[in-house]
GROMACS .gro file of C-alpha atoms in nm:
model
  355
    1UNK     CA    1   9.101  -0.570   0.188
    2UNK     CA    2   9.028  -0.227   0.334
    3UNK     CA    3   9.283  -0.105   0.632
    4UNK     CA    4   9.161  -0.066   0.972
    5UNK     CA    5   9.016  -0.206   1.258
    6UNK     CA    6   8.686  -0.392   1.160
    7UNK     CA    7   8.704  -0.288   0.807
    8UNK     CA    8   8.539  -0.492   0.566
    9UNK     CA    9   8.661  -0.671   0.241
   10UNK     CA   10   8.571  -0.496  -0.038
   11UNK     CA   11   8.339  -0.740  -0.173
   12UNK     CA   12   8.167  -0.715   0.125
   13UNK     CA   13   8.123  -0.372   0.083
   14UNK     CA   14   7.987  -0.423  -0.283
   15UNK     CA   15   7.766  -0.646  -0.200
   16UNK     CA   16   7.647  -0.376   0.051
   17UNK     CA   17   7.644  -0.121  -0.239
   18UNK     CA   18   7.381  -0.376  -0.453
   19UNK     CA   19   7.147  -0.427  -0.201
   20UNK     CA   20   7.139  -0.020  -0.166
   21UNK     CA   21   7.033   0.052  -0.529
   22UNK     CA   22   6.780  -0.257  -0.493
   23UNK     CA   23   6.595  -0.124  -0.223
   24UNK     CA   24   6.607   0.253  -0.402
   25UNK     CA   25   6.430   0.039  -0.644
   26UNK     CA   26   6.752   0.101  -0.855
   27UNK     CA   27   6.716  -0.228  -1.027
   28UNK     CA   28   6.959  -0.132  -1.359
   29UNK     CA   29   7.236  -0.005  -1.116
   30UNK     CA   30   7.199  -0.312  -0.870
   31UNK     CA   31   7.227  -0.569  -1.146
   32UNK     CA   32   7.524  -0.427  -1.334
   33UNK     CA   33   7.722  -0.331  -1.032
   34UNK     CA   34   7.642  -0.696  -0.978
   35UNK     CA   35   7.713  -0.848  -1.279
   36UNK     CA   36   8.076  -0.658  -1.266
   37UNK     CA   37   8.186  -0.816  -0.875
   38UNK     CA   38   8.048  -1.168  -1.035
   39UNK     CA   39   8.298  -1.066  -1.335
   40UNK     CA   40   8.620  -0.948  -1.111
   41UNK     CA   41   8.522  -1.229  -0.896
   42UNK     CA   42   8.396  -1.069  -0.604
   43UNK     CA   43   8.106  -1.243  -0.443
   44UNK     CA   44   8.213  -1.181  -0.075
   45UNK     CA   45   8.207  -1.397   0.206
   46UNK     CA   46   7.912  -1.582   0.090
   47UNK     CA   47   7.901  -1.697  -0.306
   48UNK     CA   48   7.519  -1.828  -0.242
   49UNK     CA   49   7.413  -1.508  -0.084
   50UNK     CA   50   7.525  -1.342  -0.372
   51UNK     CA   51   7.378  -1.518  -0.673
   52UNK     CA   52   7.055  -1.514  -0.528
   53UNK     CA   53   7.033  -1.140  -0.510
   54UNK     CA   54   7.204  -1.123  -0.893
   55UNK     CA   55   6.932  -1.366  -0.964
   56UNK     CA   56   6.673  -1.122  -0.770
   57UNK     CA   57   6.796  -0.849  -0.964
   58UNK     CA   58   6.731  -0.958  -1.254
   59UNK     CA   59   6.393  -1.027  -1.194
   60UNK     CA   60   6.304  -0.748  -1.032
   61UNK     CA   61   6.455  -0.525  -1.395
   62UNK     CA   62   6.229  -0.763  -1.609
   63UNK     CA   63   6.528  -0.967  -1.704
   64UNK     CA   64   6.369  -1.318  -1.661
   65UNK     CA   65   6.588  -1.551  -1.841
   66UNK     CA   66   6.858  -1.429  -1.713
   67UNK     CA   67   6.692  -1.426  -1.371
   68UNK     CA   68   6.624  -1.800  -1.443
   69UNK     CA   69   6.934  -1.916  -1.544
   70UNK     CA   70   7.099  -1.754  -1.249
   71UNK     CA   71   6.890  -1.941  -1.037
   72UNK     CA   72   6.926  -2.273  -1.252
   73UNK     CA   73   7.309  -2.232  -1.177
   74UNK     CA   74   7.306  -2.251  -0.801
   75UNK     CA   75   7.492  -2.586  -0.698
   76UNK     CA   76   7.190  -2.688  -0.451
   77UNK     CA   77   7.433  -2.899  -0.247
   78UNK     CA   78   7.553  -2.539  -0.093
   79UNK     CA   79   7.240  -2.450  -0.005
   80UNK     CA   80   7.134  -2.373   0.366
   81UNK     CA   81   6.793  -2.442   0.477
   82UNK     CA   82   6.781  -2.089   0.460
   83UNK     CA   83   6.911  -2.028   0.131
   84UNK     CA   84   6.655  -2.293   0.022
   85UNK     CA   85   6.369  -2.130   0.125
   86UNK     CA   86   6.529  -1.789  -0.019
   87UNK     CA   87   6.554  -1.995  -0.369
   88UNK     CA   88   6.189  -2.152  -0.376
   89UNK     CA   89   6.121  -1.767  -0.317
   90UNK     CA   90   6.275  -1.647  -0.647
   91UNK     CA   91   6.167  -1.967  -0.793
   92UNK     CA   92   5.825  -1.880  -0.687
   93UNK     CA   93   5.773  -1.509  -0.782
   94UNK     CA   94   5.931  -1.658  -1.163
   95UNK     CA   95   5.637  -1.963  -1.172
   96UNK     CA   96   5.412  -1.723  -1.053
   97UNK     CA   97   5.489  -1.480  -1.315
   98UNK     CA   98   5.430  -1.755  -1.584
   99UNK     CA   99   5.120  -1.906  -1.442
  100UNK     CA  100   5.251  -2.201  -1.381
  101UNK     CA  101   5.012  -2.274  -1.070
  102UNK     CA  102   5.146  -2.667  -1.002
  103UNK     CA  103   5.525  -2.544  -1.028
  104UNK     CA  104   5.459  -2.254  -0.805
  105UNK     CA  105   5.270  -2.464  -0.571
  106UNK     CA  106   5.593  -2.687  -0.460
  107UNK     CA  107   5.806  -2.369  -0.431
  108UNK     CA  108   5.523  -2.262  -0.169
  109UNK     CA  109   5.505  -2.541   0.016
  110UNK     CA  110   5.879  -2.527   0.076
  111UNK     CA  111   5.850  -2.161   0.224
  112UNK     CA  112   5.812  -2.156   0.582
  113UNK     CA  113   5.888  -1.852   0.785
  114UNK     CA  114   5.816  -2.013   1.139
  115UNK     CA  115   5.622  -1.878   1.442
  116UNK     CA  116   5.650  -1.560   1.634
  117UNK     CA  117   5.759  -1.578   2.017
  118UNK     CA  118   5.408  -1.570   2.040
  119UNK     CA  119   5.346  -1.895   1.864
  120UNK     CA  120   5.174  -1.688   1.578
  121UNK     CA  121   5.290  -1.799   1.224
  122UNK     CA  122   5.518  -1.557   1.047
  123UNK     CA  123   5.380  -1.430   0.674
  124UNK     CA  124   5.518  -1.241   0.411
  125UNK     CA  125   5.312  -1.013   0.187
  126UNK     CA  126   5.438  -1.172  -0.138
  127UNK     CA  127   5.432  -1.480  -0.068
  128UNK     CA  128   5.065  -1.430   0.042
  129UNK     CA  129   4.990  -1.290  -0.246
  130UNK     CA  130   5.101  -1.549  -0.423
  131UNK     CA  131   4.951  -1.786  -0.175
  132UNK     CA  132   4.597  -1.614  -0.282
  133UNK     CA  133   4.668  -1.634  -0.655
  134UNK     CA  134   4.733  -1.972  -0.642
  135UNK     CA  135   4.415  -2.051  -0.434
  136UNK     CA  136   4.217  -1.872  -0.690
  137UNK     CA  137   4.312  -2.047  -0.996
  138UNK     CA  138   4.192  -2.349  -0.828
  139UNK     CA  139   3.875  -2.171  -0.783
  140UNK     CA  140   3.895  -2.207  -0.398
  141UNK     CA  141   3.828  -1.825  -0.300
  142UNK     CA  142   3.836  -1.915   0.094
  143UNK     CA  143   4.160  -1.985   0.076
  144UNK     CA  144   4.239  -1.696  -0.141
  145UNK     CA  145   4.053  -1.450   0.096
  146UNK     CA  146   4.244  -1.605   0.438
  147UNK     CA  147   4.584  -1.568   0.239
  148UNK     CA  148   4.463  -1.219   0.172
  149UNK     CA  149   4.416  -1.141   0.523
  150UNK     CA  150   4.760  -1.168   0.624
  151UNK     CA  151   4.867  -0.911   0.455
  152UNK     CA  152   4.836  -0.567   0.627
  153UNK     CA  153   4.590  -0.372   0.453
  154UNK     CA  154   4.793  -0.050   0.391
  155UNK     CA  155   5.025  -0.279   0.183
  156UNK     CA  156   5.006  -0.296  -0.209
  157UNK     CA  157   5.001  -0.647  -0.250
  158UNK     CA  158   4.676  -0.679  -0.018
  159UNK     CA  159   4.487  -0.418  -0.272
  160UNK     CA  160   4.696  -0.626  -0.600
  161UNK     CA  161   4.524  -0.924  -0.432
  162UNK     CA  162   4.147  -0.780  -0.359
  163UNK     CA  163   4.165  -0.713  -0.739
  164UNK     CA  164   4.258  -1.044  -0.839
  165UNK     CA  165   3.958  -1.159  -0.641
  166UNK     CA  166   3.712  -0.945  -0.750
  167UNK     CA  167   3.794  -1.043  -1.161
  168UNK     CA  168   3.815  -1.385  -1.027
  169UNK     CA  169   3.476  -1.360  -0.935
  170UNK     CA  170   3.300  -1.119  -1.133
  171UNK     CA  171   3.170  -1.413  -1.379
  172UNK     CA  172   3.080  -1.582  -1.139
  173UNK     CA  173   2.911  -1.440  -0.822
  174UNK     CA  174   2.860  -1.058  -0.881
  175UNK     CA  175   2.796  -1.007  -0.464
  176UNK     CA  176   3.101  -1.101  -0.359
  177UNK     CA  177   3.290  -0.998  -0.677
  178UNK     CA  178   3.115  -0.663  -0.598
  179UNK     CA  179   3.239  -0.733  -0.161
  180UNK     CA  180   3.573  -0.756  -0.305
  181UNK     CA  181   3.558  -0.445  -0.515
  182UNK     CA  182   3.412  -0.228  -0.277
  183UNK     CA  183   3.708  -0.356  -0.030
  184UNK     CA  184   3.928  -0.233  -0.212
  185UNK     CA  185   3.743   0.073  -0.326
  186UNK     CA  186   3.761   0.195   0.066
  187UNK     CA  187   4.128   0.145   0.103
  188UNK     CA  188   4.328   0.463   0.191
  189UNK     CA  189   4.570   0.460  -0.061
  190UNK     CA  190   4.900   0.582   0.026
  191UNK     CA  191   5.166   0.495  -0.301
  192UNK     CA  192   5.075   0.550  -0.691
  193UNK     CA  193   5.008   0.147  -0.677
  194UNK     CA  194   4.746   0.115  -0.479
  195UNK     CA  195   4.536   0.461  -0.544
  196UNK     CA  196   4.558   0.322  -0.905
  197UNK     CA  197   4.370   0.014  -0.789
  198UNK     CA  198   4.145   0.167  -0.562
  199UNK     CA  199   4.054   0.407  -0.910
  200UNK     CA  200   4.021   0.104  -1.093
  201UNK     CA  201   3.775  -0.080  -0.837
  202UNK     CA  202   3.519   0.209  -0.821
  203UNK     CA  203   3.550   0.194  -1.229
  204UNK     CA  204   3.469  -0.212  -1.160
  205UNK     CA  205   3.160  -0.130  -0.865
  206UNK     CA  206   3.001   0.104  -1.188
  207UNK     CA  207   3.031  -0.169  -1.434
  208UNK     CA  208   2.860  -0.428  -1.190
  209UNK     CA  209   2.617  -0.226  -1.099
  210UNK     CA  210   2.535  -0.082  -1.417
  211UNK     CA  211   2.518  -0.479  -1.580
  212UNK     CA  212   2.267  -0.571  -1.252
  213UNK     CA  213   2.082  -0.266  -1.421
  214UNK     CA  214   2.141  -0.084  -1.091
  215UNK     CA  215   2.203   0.253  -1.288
  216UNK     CA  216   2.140   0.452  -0.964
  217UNK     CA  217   2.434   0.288  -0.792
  218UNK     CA  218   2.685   0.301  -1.059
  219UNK     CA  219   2.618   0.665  -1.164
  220UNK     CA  220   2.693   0.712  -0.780
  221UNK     CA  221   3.000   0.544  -0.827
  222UNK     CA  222   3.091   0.688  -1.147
  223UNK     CA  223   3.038   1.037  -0.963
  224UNK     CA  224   3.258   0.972  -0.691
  225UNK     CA  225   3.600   0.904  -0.946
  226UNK     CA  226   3.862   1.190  -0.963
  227UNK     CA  227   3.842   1.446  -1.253
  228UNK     CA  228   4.156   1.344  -1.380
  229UNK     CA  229   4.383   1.048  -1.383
  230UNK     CA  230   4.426   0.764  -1.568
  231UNK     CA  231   4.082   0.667  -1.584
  232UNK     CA  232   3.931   0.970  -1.633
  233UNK     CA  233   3.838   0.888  -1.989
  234UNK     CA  234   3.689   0.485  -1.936
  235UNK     CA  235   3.449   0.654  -1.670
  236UNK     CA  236   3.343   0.986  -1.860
  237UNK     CA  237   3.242   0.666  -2.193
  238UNK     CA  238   3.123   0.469  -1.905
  239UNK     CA  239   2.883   0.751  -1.757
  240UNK     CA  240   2.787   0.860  -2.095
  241UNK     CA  241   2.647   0.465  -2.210
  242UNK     CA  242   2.476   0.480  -1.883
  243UNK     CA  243   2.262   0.766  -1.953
  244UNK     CA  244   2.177   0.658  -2.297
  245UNK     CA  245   2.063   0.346  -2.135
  246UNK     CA  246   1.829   0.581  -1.902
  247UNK     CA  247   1.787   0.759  -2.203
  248UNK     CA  248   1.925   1.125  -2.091
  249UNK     CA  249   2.031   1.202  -2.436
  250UNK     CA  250   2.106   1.523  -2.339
  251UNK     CA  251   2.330   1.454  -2.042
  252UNK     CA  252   2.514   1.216  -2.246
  253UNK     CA  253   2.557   1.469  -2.515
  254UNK     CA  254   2.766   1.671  -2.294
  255UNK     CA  255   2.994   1.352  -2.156
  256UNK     CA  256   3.041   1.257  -2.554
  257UNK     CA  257   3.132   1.649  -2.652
  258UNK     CA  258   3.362   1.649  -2.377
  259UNK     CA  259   3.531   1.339  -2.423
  260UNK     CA  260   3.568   1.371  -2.832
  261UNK     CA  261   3.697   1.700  -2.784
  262UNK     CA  262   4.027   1.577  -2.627
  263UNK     CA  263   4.381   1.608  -2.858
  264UNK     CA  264   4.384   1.230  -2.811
  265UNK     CA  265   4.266   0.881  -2.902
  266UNK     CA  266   4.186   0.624  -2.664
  267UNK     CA  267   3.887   0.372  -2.709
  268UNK     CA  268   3.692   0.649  -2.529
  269UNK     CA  269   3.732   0.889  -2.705
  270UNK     CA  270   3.663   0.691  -3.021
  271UNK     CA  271   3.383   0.585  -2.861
  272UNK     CA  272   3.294   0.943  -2.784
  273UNK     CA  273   3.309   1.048  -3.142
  274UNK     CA  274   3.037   0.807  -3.224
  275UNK     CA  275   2.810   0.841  -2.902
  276UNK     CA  276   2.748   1.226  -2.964
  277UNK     CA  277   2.614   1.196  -3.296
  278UNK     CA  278   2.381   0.913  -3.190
  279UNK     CA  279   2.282   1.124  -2.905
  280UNK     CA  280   2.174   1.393  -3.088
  281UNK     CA  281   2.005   1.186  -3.321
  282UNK     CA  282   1.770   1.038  -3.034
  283UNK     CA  283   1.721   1.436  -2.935
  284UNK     CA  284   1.605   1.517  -3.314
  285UNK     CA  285   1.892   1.673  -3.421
  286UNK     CA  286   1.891   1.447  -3.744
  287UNK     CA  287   2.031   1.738  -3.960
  288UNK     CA  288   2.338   1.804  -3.696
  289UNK     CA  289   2.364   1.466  -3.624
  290UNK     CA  290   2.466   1.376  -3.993
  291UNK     CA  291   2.675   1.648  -3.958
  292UNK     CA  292   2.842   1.488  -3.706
  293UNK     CA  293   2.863   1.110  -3.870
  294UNK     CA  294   3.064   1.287  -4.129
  295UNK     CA  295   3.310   1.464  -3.894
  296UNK     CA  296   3.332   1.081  -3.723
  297UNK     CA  297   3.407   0.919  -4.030
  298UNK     CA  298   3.693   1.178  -4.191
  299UNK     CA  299   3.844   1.166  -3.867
  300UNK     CA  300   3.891   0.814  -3.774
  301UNK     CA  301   3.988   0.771  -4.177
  302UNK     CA  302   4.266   1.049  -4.070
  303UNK     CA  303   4.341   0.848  -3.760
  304UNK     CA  304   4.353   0.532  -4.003
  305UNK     CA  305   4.631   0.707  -4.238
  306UNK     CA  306   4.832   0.802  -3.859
  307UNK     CA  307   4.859   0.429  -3.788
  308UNK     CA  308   4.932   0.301  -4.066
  309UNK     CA  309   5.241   0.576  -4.139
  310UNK     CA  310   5.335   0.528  -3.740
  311UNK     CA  311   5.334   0.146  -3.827
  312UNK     CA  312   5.575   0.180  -4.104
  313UNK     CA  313   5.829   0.388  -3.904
  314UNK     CA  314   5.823   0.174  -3.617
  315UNK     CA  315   5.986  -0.064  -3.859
  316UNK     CA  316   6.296   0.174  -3.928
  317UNK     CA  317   6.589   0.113  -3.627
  318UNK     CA  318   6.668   0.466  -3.633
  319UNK     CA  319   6.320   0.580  -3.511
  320UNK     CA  320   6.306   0.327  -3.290
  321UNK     CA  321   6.613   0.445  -3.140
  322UNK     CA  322   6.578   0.814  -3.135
  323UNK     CA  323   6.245   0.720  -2.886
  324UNK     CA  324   6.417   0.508  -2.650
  325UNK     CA  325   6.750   0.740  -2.628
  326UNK     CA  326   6.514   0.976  -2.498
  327UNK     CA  327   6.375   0.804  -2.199
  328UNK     CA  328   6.721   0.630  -2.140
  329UNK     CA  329   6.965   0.910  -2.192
  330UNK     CA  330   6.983   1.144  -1.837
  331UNK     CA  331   7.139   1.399  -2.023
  332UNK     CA  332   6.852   1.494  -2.219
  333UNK     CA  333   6.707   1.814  -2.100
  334UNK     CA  334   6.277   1.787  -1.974
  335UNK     CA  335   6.239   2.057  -2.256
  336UNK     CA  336   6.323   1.796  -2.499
  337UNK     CA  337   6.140   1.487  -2.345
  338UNK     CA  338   5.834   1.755  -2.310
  339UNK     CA  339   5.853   1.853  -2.696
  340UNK     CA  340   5.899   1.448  -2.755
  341UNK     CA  341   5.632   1.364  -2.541
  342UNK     CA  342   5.394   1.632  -2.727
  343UNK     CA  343   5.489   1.514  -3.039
  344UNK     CA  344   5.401   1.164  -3.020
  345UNK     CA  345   5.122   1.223  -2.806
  346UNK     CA  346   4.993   1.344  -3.159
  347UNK     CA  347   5.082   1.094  -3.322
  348UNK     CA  348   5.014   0.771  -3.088
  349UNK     CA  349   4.714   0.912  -2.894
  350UNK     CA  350   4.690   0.938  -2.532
  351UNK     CA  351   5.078   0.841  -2.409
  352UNK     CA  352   5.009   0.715  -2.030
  353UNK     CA  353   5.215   0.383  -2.151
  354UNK     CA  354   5.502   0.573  -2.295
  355UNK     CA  355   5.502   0.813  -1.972
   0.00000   0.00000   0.00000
């Protein structure tokens, strides 16, 4: 124990350190500075406490079984009704991460967060979220949407949950898939998260639109998505296959050219190096259009003899290695990770995973 007047033990003060690098999203640094007190033996004060935030963790780093078997361990006798509702918690984000909609629905029903002084019911936004998942694997989308509306709008899991809804629905009734979409689509997004969403919704809005042959409103759409970003590419294929529908073979020309002209393969680009020959063929360019067939075919049997070689070396240990001691290694210069990065963007194709 530390010296001096309301010091705390030094467990105490570990567990403080944890729950620091957890909420600096630290997860690595949380769970082995946790896994080293549970070694030396110190929990603090409260032993419960503390293997329910190993246990969240774990989770939170992607380590699952161990995240389960943490949980699994916890002598339920000890627990408050606190800790109990903390545990169905963990429990809950696990079943929910599994699918397992009739295990996750008794963890739910054990969470209760009480009423404000107000008398209005407390919510949490993952728990709602989960709430709304739950609802619409049943298929009962009321629910879904009044679990969604507890959860303040500028929070991710209320635009995680609006997507959910709309692919819920999409197969079923395109208006309010296409309610749910454009929701989301109007969201000011203020983290990486949800502006990623919001990207992805308008990219939804175009393909609904375009499939109730509404090519007006999803070109609009289509126009309205950034110039870059992560789905730069899907729009660019999806606004050239809408003008070939409309048959503006020579706008979609110039969307193919530009999009089979990048150092990169995605499905968009492959699909690029097929649209712009078949463009020009509907503009009467059958001469150039051959030409183009050919440069298509020698280049996806180039791409073919890329995969296949990058398909035997991710079979050797060593490569495999050398590619994660970059990412995992801080004392690797950017220069290096750049020239990496470059490098296998050649050889994998576009690298937004690997980033």
């Amino acid at each position: 124990t530390l010296a001096g007047p309301g010091a705390k033990p030094a467990d105490e003060l570990t567990y403080g350190t944890v729950l620091f690098d957890y909420f600096q999203t630290e997860y690595s640094d949380a769970l082995v500075t946790a896994m080293v007190a549970d070694a030396q033996g110190m929990r603090g004060e409260d032993s419960v406490r503390f293997e329910l935030a190993e246990g969240s963790f774990a989770f939170a780093d992607g380590m699952f079984d161990t995240a389960a078997e943490t949980f699994a361990a916890i002598d339920a006798s000890e627990l408050t009704p606190i800790d109990q509702q903390r545990l169905a918690f963990h429990l809950a984000r696990e079943y929910h991460r599994r699918g397992d909609w009739s295990a996750l629905d008794t963890q739910l029903s054990a969470i209760d967060l009480g009423e404000t002084w107000r008398g209005k019911q407390k919510s949490h936004p993952e728990v709602e979220y989960m709430r709304a998942d739950l609802a619409m694997a049943r298929g009962d989308f009321d629910s879904a949407r009044a679990a969604l509306a507890l959860i303040p709008v500028d929070n991710a899991y209320h635009a995680y949950g609006l997507f959910n809804l709309g692919v819920a629905l999409k197969n079923q009734d395109d208006d309010a898939a296409t309610a749910a979409f454009t929701a989301l689509s109007e969201i000011t997004a203020k983290d990486a998260e949800t502006f990623d969403l919001v990207q992805r919704a308008k990219l939804a809005l175009a393909f609904l639109a375009n499939q109730k042959e509404s090519q007006a409103d999803a070109a609009r759409v289509l126009e309205q998505l950034p110039a870059s970003g992560r789905y730069r590419d899907t729009a660019l294929a999806a606004y050239g296959s809408l003008a070939m529908g409309q048959e503006e073979y020579e706008l979609a020309a110039r969307i193919w050219l530009t999009l089979k002209e990048q150092p990169y393969w995605t499905p968009s680009t492959a699909a690029a190096r097929l649209g712009f020959p078949l463009s020009l063929e509907n503009l009467a360019s059958r001469e150039m259009a051959l030409q183009q067939y050919r440069r298509a075919e020698r280049t996806f049997e180039t791409r073919l003899t890329a995969l296949t070689s990058l398909s035997s070396r991710a079979k050797d240990p060593a490569w495999v290695r050398e590619l994660l001691a970059t990412f995992s290694t801080p004392e690797v210069d950017e220069d290096t990770k750049a020239d990496l990065m470059e490098r296998w963007q050649a050889e994998l194709g576009h690298t937004d995973w690997l980033e």
